[in-house]
XYZ file of C-alpha atoms in Angstrom:
564
model
C -37.696 -93.452 11.353
C -37.057 -89.729 11.833
C -38.108 -87.974 15.027
C -38.194 -84.227 14.444
C -38.681 -81.780 17.291
C -39.250 -78.061 17.010
C -40.043 -75.305 19.472
C -42.177 -72.248 18.831
C -41.201 -69.584 21.336
C -44.190 -67.276 21.713
C -45.587 -65.417 24.685
C -49.071 -65.040 23.207
C -51.081 -68.164 24.111
C -53.700 -67.323 21.476
C -50.990 -67.205 18.794
C -49.578 -70.516 20.028
C -53.033 -72.088 19.820
C -53.525 -70.787 16.244
C -50.179 -72.166 15.102
C -50.938 -75.494 16.786
C -54.270 -75.741 14.976
C -52.612 -75.042 11.616
C -50.123 -77.861 12.203
C -52.944 -80.240 13.158
C -54.890 -79.340 10.005
C -51.908 -79.806 7.719
C -50.900 -83.075 9.430
C -54.352 -84.446 8.633
C -53.949 -83.347 5.004
C -50.536 -84.987 4.809
C -51.963 -88.250 6.152
C -54.737 -88.081 3.538
C -52.158 -87.427 0.791
C -50.026 -90.365 1.932
C -53.052 -92.679 2.057
C -53.846 -91.865 -1.579
C -50.382 -93.133 -2.508
C -50.792 -96.567 -0.945
C -51.676 -98.787 -3.878
C -53.495 -102.107 -3.786
C -52.336 -105.015 -5.976
C -55.490 -104.577 -8.064
C -54.753 -100.886 -8.658
C -51.188 -101.662 -9.746
C -52.478 -104.402 -12.044
C -54.892 -101.952 -13.695
C -52.116 -99.348 -13.943
C -49.891 -101.839 -15.709
C -52.696 -102.572 -18.205
C -53.011 -98.826 -18.869
C -49.258 -98.432 -19.340
C -49.111 -101.311 -21.799
C -51.935 -99.758 -23.813
C -50.233 -96.346 -23.851
C -46.974 -97.945 -25.008
C -48.926 -99.425 -27.910
C -50.195 -95.999 -28.928
C -53.498 -95.681 -27.061
C -54.238 -92.175 -25.708
C -53.851 -91.999 -21.903
C -57.417 -90.923 -21.148
C -58.834 -93.653 -23.387
C -56.654 -96.299 -21.713
C -57.764 -95.136 -18.246
C -61.437 -95.347 -19.200
C -60.907 -98.856 -20.527
C -59.545 -99.909 -17.114
C -61.927 -98.466 -14.485
C -61.555 -99.061 -10.770
C -63.822 -101.807 -9.344
C -67.145 -101.069 -7.630
C -67.707 -97.890 -9.625
C -64.935 -95.974 -7.839
C -63.983 -94.048 -10.949
C -60.586 -94.183 -12.638
C -56.934 -94.421 -11.679
C -55.043 -91.235 -10.845
C -51.947 -90.471 -12.887
C -49.692 -90.843 -9.857
C -50.726 -94.526 -9.763
C -49.497 -94.900 -13.338
C -46.200 -93.234 -12.414
C -45.788 -95.561 -9.410
C -46.409 -98.631 -11.573
C -43.998 -97.367 -14.240
C -41.229 -96.760 -11.702
C -41.684 -100.235 -10.213
C -41.334 -101.837 -13.643
C -38.128 -99.870 -14.281
C -36.695 -100.575 -10.812
C -37.257 -104.328 -11.180
C -35.542 -104.277 -14.563
C -38.609 -105.551 -16.421
C -38.765 -102.349 -18.487
C -36.128 -99.965 -19.771
C -36.540 -96.301 -18.878
C -38.926 -94.659 -21.337
C -38.886 -90.813 -21.175
C -41.616 -90.567 -23.814
C -43.982 -92.786 -21.810
C -43.192 -90.942 -18.571
C -43.919 -87.608 -20.266
C -47.367 -88.871 -21.259
C -48.379 -90.008 -17.760
C -46.806 -87.366 -15.502
C -49.170 -85.091 -13.587
C -49.240 -81.361 -14.353
C -46.437 -81.451 -16.959
C -46.547 -77.650 -17.226
C -44.697 -77.465 -13.872
C -41.444 -78.384 -15.635
C -42.130 -77.128 -19.162
C -39.966 -74.069 -18.536
C -36.952 -76.366 -18.481
C -36.315 -76.608 -14.730
C -38.141 -78.060 -11.735
C -38.952 -75.374 -9.170
C -39.322 -75.981 -5.438
C -40.744 -73.195 -3.282
C -39.625 -72.912 0.358
C -40.985 -70.573 3.033
C -38.921 -68.941 5.772
C -40.115 -68.738 9.379
C -42.143 -65.748 10.653
C -39.948 -62.699 11.232
C -40.652 -58.971 11.667
C -40.655 -56.993 8.415
C -38.998 -53.535 8.352
C -41.815 -52.234 6.148
C -45.118 -50.667 7.222
C -47.092 -51.101 3.979
C -50.820 -50.569 4.487
C -51.769 -53.118 1.816
C -49.844 -56.014 3.354
C -51.959 -58.737 5.004
C -50.797 -60.487 8.150
C -51.625 -63.763 9.818
C -50.408 -65.103 13.145
C -47.665 -67.680 12.814
C -46.712 -66.804 9.228
C -44.180 -64.508 7.561
C -45.485 -61.014 6.838
C -47.816 -60.807 3.788
C -48.298 -64.599 3.576
C -51.526 -66.474 4.282
C -51.840 -70.103 5.358
C -54.409 -70.869 2.641
C -51.942 -70.063 -0.154
C -50.494 -73.326 -1.593
C -46.829 -72.400 -1.114
C -47.430 -71.130 2.408
C -49.370 -74.239 3.385
C -46.403 -76.432 2.513
C -44.226 -74.216 4.702
C -46.614 -74.510 7.646
C -47.003 -78.243 7.091
C -43.239 -78.689 7.445
C -42.893 -76.237 10.346
C -40.860 -73.852 8.120
C -37.989 -76.345 8.255
C -36.026 -75.907 4.993
C -34.799 -79.513 4.919
C -38.291 -80.942 5.344
C -39.792 -78.582 2.781
C -37.246 -79.456 0.107
C -37.110 -83.201 0.772
C -40.902 -83.617 0.930
C -41.336 -81.677 -2.301
C -38.658 -83.740 -4.049
C -40.510 -86.893 -3.030
C -43.867 -85.526 -4.215
C -42.471 -84.422 -7.580
C -40.816 -87.787 -8.137
C -44.053 -89.624 -7.351
C -46.008 -87.712 -9.990
C -43.373 -88.261 -12.662
C -41.332 -85.056 -12.731
C -37.526 -85.065 -13.126
C -35.731 -83.862 -9.995
C -32.138 -83.705 -11.177
C -32.204 -79.969 -11.987
C -33.822 -77.927 -9.228
C -34.481 -74.201 -8.879
C -35.023 -73.195 -5.251
C -37.431 -70.299 -4.726
C -37.150 -68.926 -1.174
C -40.190 -66.917 -0.119
C -41.230 -65.344 3.163
C -40.763 -61.629 2.691
C -37.550 -59.619 2.825
C -34.753 -62.185 2.970
C -32.211 -59.477 3.763
C -34.087 -58.598 6.990
C -33.508 -62.041 8.539
C -30.463 -62.565 10.819
C -27.357 -63.551 8.868
C -26.813 -66.788 10.807
C -30.398 -67.887 10.023
C -29.919 -67.116 6.310
C -26.719 -69.162 6.223
C -28.307 -72.089 8.089
C -31.453 -72.008 5.937
C -29.582 -72.241 2.649
C -27.194 -74.897 3.980
C -30.175 -77.044 4.979
C -31.722 -76.593 1.534
C -28.539 -77.872 -0.098
C -28.276 -80.762 2.370
C -31.826 -81.786 1.436
C -30.868 -81.702 -2.257
C -27.838 -83.847 -1.423
C -29.959 -86.197 0.756
C -27.509 -85.853 3.643
C -27.509 -84.884 7.342
C -31.311 -85.162 7.788
C -31.242 -84.448 11.539
C -28.650 -81.646 11.300
C -26.558 -83.493 13.880
C -23.150 -83.646 12.177
C -21.556 -80.749 14.038
C -20.100 -77.743 12.262
C -20.725 -78.107 8.545
C -19.825 -75.272 6.187
C -22.118 -74.183 3.389
C -19.185 -74.273 0.949
C -18.487 -77.992 1.484
C -22.179 -78.860 1.157
C -22.327 -76.870 -2.087
C -19.215 -78.621 -3.381
C -20.989 -81.970 -3.025
C -24.026 -80.612 -4.855
C -21.979 -79.892 -7.991
C -22.268 -83.607 -8.813
C -25.242 -84.313 -6.549
C -28.464 -86.247 -7.041
C -30.514 -83.065 -7.267
C -28.368 -80.257 -8.598
C -29.307 -76.690 -7.799
C -29.537 -74.818 -11.118
C -31.026 -71.622 -9.680
C -31.544 -69.998 -6.282
C -34.019 -67.147 -5.833
C -34.688 -64.812 -2.890
C -36.929 -61.755 -2.487
C -36.208 -58.410 -0.844
C -37.026 -54.698 -0.744
C -35.199 -52.001 -2.749
C -34.047 -50.200 0.418
C -32.317 -53.361 1.696
C -30.122 -53.895 -1.378
C -26.415 -53.221 -0.761
C -23.220 -54.286 -2.500
C -22.081 -56.110 0.648
C -25.364 -57.991 0.767
C -25.139 -58.937 -2.913
C -21.671 -60.393 -2.393
C -22.990 -62.495 0.501
C -25.855 -63.744 -1.661
C -23.416 -64.723 -4.385
C -21.361 -66.735 -1.900
C -24.555 -68.483 -0.805
C -25.306 -69.452 -4.404
C -28.133 -67.025 -5.180
C -28.636 -66.315 -8.902
C -31.920 -64.376 -9.063
C -33.407 -61.610 -6.918
C -37.060 -60.626 -6.674
C -37.567 -56.971 -5.754
C -40.815 -55.570 -4.389
C -40.927 -52.308 -6.344
C -44.780 -52.160 -6.312
C -44.966 -48.695 -7.939
C -42.733 -46.137 -9.658
C -44.924 -43.232 -8.485
C -43.534 -41.572 -5.353
C -46.969 -40.209 -4.422
C -48.434 -43.731 -4.436
C -45.447 -45.148 -2.548
C -45.831 -42.488 0.156
C -49.606 -42.939 0.492
C -49.144 -46.681 0.956
C -46.213 -46.200 3.385
C -43.925 -48.335 1.267
C -40.784 -46.836 2.835
C -38.733 -46.210 -0.300
C -38.825 -44.057 -3.426
C -38.870 -44.834 -7.139
C -35.269 -43.607 -7.286
C -34.338 -46.139 -4.586
C -35.875 -48.886 -6.737
C -33.932 -47.839 -9.841
C -30.670 -47.702 -7.889
C -31.283 -51.130 -6.305
C -32.151 -52.835 -9.590
C -29.148 -51.236 -11.331
C -26.840 -52.561 -8.589
C -28.398 -56.050 -8.751
C -27.930 -56.102 -12.523
C -24.340 -54.843 -12.296
C -23.592 -57.764 -9.970
C -24.865 -60.157 -12.649
C -28.118 -61.295 -11.048
C -31.359 -61.910 -12.874
C -33.980 -59.369 -11.819
C -37.652 -60.040 -11.030
C -39.772 -56.972 -10.271
C -43.099 -57.041 -8.404
C -45.630 -54.406 -9.531
C -48.973 -53.693 -7.846
C -51.862 -51.915 -9.569
C -54.885 -50.644 -7.573
C -52.905 -49.357 -4.596
C -54.383 -46.576 -2.466
C -54.511 -43.382 -4.538
C -54.150 -45.118 -7.913
C -56.612 -45.219 -10.794
C -56.655 -47.513 -13.836
C -55.255 -44.671 -15.938
C -52.507 -43.769 -13.441
C -51.579 -47.470 -13.288
C -51.239 -47.570 -17.073
C -48.864 -44.607 -16.928
C -46.965 -46.088 -13.991
C -46.425 -49.369 -15.849
C -44.720 -47.497 -18.680
C -42.117 -46.221 -16.197
C -40.828 -49.779 -15.735
C -39.544 -49.725 -19.301
C -37.873 -46.308 -19.506
C -34.539 -46.371 -21.316
C -31.815 -46.883 -18.719
C -34.438 -47.691 -16.073
C -35.583 -50.917 -14.450
C -36.223 -53.031 -17.575
C -36.754 -56.195 -15.467
C -35.972 -59.651 -16.797
C -39.127 -61.048 -15.227
C -42.272 -59.477 -13.821
C -44.892 -60.440 -11.269
C -48.091 -58.411 -11.423
C -49.818 -58.521 -8.045
C -53.038 -56.483 -8.121
C -53.752 -55.129 -4.647
C -56.407 -57.302 -3.001
C -58.487 -56.070 -0.072
C -58.040 -58.340 2.955
C -59.423 -57.736 6.424
C -56.038 -58.227 8.103
C -54.419 -55.355 6.135
C -54.493 -51.750 7.354
C -55.929 -50.809 3.956
C -59.188 -52.394 5.133
C -59.779 -49.417 7.455
C -59.335 -47.010 4.540
C -61.997 -48.976 2.658
C -64.340 -48.859 5.648
C -63.891 -45.068 5.734
C -64.746 -44.840 2.022
C -61.200 -43.748 1.078
C -60.307 -46.816 -1.017
C -62.182 -48.766 -3.670
C -60.906 -52.012 -5.264
C -61.175 -52.358 -9.041
C -63.881 -54.622 -10.402
C -62.851 -57.860 -12.105
C -63.765 -56.398 -15.499
C -61.685 -53.264 -14.905
C -58.711 -55.307 -13.748
C -58.816 -57.680 -16.720
C -58.928 -54.718 -19.121
C -56.033 -52.999 -17.320
C -53.781 -56.080 -17.329
C -54.593 -56.768 -20.973
C -53.533 -53.210 -21.820
C -50.255 -53.263 -19.877
C -49.237 -56.711 -21.146
C -48.928 -55.148 -24.591
C -46.213 -52.834 -23.208
C -43.977 -55.703 -22.090
C -40.806 -56.156 -24.195
C -39.871 -59.511 -25.707
C -36.960 -59.923 -23.284
C -39.238 -60.017 -20.210
C -41.250 -62.924 -18.804
C -44.494 -62.240 -16.920
C -44.515 -64.934 -14.238
C -47.789 -63.989 -12.582
C -50.743 -61.636 -12.981
C -52.500 -62.464 -9.679
C -51.674 -63.950 -6.259
C -53.092 -67.317 -5.158
C -55.215 -65.780 -2.420
C -58.381 -67.862 -1.865
C -61.467 -65.881 -2.905
C -63.281 -66.175 0.477
C -60.530 -64.043 2.046
C -61.052 -61.148 -0.401
C -63.418 -58.575 1.119
C -64.336 -56.744 -2.086
C -63.073 -56.491 -5.649
C -61.607 -59.176 -7.865
C -61.833 -62.738 -6.536
C -60.843 -64.441 -9.782
C -57.546 -66.326 -9.383
C -57.549 -67.508 -13.025
C -57.141 -63.957 -14.273
C -54.386 -64.882 -16.738
C -56.738 -67.007 -18.844
C -59.370 -64.259 -18.942
C -56.769 -61.666 -19.936
C -55.535 -63.967 -22.720
C -59.117 -64.424 -23.942
C -59.701 -60.658 -24.030
C -56.488 -60.092 -26.004
C -57.509 -62.811 -28.456
C -60.907 -61.163 -28.913
C -59.136 -57.856 -29.597
C -56.821 -59.493 -32.120
C -53.811 -58.658 -29.945
C -50.999 -60.774 -28.510
C -48.638 -60.399 -25.582
C -44.979 -60.650 -26.617
C -43.536 -61.647 -23.245
C -41.378 -64.773 -22.990
C -44.002 -66.844 -21.189
C -46.516 -66.285 -23.966
C -43.966 -67.436 -26.589
C -42.329 -70.431 -24.868
C -42.029 -73.575 -26.975
C -43.664 -75.778 -24.316
C -45.065 -78.915 -25.994
C -43.834 -77.996 -29.470
C -41.181 -79.952 -31.318
C -37.930 -78.309 -32.361
C -36.145 -78.556 -35.698
C -32.687 -77.017 -35.059
C -32.236 -76.317 -38.779
C -35.138 -73.832 -38.831
C -34.263 -71.822 -35.708
C -33.414 -68.135 -36.031
C -30.951 -66.430 -33.668
C -31.888 -62.837 -32.764
C -30.149 -60.175 -30.665
C -32.357 -57.591 -28.942
C -30.227 -54.724 -27.606
C -31.479 -52.279 -24.957
C -30.162 -50.020 -22.187
C -30.962 -50.954 -18.579
C -29.408 -49.416 -15.489
C -25.739 -48.831 -16.221
C -25.400 -51.520 -18.857
C -26.046 -52.347 -22.475
C -28.100 -55.542 -22.491
C -28.159 -58.150 -25.246
C -31.050 -60.605 -25.221
C -29.951 -63.443 -27.508
C -32.680 -65.912 -28.378
C -33.379 -68.864 -30.644
C -36.870 -68.681 -32.154
C -38.915 -71.010 -34.343
C -40.405 -69.845 -37.669
C -43.733 -69.255 -35.868
C -41.959 -67.094 -33.229
C -41.850 -69.582 -30.352
C -38.834 -69.035 -28.115
C -36.671 -72.118 -27.609
C -33.713 -70.744 -25.653
C -32.121 -67.473 -24.661
C -29.099 -65.827 -23.050
C -28.870 -62.517 -21.179
C -25.561 -60.733 -21.782
C -24.764 -57.542 -19.878
C -22.075 -55.156 -21.129
C -21.441 -52.839 -18.160
C -20.230 -49.281 -18.424
C -16.743 -49.548 -16.962
C -16.907 -46.348 -14.928
C -20.032 -47.444 -13.062
C -19.270 -51.116 -12.431
C -19.131 -51.963 -8.681
C -15.844 -53.199 -7.288
C -16.147 -56.962 -7.712
C -12.793 -58.555 -8.671
C -14.325 -61.413 -10.703
C -16.182 -58.877 -12.846
C -13.273 -56.539 -13.554
C -13.250 -55.727 -17.307
C -15.780 -58.512 -17.856
C -18.944 -58.850 -19.886
C -21.473 -60.710 -17.742
C -23.749 -63.586 -18.702
C -26.681 -63.273 -16.320
C -28.748 -66.187 -17.585
C -28.714 -69.069 -20.048
C -32.000 -70.914 -20.448
C -33.230 -73.556 -22.871
C -36.969 -74.228 -22.830
C -38.981 -77.403 -23.179
C -39.881 -80.187 -20.763
C -37.214 -80.546 -18.096
C -35.204 -83.684 -18.842
C -33.017 -85.798 -16.615
C -29.323 -85.168 -17.140
C -28.028 -87.385 -19.943
C -31.470 -88.221 -21.316
C -32.753 -87.248 -24.726
C -36.168 -86.879 -26.289
C -36.767 -86.554 -30.018
C -37.664 -82.984 -30.909
C -37.014 -81.653 -27.385
C -35.197 -78.336 -27.058
C -32.936 -79.327 -24.168
C -29.638 -81.119 -24.821
C -29.313 -80.250 -28.553
C -26.483 -77.761 -28.107
C -28.451 -74.492 -28.144
C -26.907 -73.326 -24.868
C -23.419 -73.808 -26.254
C -24.267 -71.844 -29.398
C -25.681 -68.997 -27.314
C -22.482 -68.911 -25.224
C -20.378 -68.772 -28.368
C -22.372 -65.820 -29.685
C -22.063 -64.004 -26.341
C -18.314 -64.605 -26.416
C -18.102 -63.136 -29.914
C -20.017 -59.993 -28.910
C -17.895 -59.472 -25.783
C -14.658 -59.937 -27.730
C -15.774 -57.507 -30.435
C -16.451 -54.931 -27.717
C -12.912 -55.386 -26.319
C -13.836 -56.998 -23.000
C -10.954 -58.998 -21.564
C -13.054 -61.722 -20.011
C -16.509 -63.244 -19.933
C -18.074 -63.914 -16.525
C -21.170 -65.937 -15.699
C -23.296 -65.997 -12.535
C -23.388 -69.776 -12.249
C -25.595 -71.734 -9.895
C -23.798 -74.401 -7.882
C -25.292 -77.205 -9.949
C -24.361 -75.686 -13.311
C -20.656 -75.226 -12.596
C -19.716 -78.368 -14.510
C -21.729 -77.207 -17.522
C -19.728 -73.989 -17.748
C -16.437 -75.702 -16.862
C -16.923 -78.014 -19.857
C -17.166 -74.874 -22.010
C -13.938 -73.262 -20.846
C -15.026 -71.310 -17.754
C -13.079 -71.503 -14.492
C -14.395 -70.866 -10.999
C -13.259 -67.565 -9.525
C -14.067 -66.272 -6.054
C -17.791 -65.788 -6.688
C -18.340 -66.142 -10.456
C -17.092 -68.386 -13.238
C -14.804 -66.668 -15.748
C -13.268 -67.190 -19.150
C -10.469 -65.159 -20.701
C -11.151 -63.775 -24.173
């Protein structure tokens, strides 16, 4: 049994009481969650009946209804089916059946993008920004609220990175999701503003949780590098590591540190490309700062996620439409991924006082849906829109939009207009089957920052995207001094879509594991060679090093490289 102690050092007794209450609330929820996963013999017997029926071709919902719980208690939850399935496999009575598991897993969309993502929250820490729109809550990182799902898991685990990762791995396994390929998404505000020793410790503990080692952090001095080395062939390999920061905190020195720590993707809070809006909202940086930061991130080979906020103080729907166009200027930001976070009026933000004074007015839900529908049409095919709204519970919103399912309403409006968003997320293969013989390889070329970008993608005849590669051809005279990247074309991302599969497993018609990644790498190599680059570099996650090594890449100081 683990005994875990933690100390919250605060001088404000009221704050201490609030934090204590949050932990009590979440402990009760955890106990309730654990109770739901204690199965009676009768429940397991019913689950086995359901599984047998599904194996024989009966639809899952129909099989569940044919095997109701006794005493009118409804029907079995899917996690009960997963538990019964795993017991049958563990006892050797059944062979592993990926097709059956895919049918019974809960929320399969969580891993349809090809990887399993785990979100972790850092501890509360002062933010260097003074943004008037940013909410605050005692005992949480700046801009995060305890009622948001990701934040609640952080609070529940006392912001301990090991506990957050290990508990999430357990939960994902219990509902049927593969956990061999894990993307870690570190949230909590500006990562670069935290002390360097905390950043190092936090990431080391994340990797130790993936490796299922050193649970009590009591093994003396352990280096991050040796923990990462064990993860290369670990139980839960890290295939992506994401942090978030501000444009004014991006430096070459910081990017090199992030690379050593295994980071592969950086989220940047740009919020607006209008200096007047940035100044009014006391953002603390300019649009030029944002362009310079994103260009430097791209030159170092990272994937770039930009946050954009409509409805800030001083903005109008029309000014927001014009501002959105600035994200896609030739040679400008051109982000790989985008999170649209409409400004939401919360009582804890300074913006609330502007609203009270009649100086700020939130957009209505109808106005916001129309605006997002309009700007989605501007998004290039190489970009993925990850979000169009934050998961802020509606009771916390003072005025304006309270609809957290905005994406569905935007999609409905576009359908009614006869229009379609071309972003990656709207074209992912998801549940579709793949016939490799019918796929078409395309190369979308565009200028971003100080590089010529090639977005290579495999698409189905009906324009569903199955896999892609981001190849950056830097302008030699502007490339930062990074030895591994000298005279190198840079692969910033390789991604094959479809339900995340366990390493070594196959599923008929699934996109993963049919060689598309290898073909994309070969095409990138051809383009780089034709453009006279001497080497091809890739920003590899720790857990994908073997994949690239099998394809001729060798580990350099910070990147994997291949001579051309």
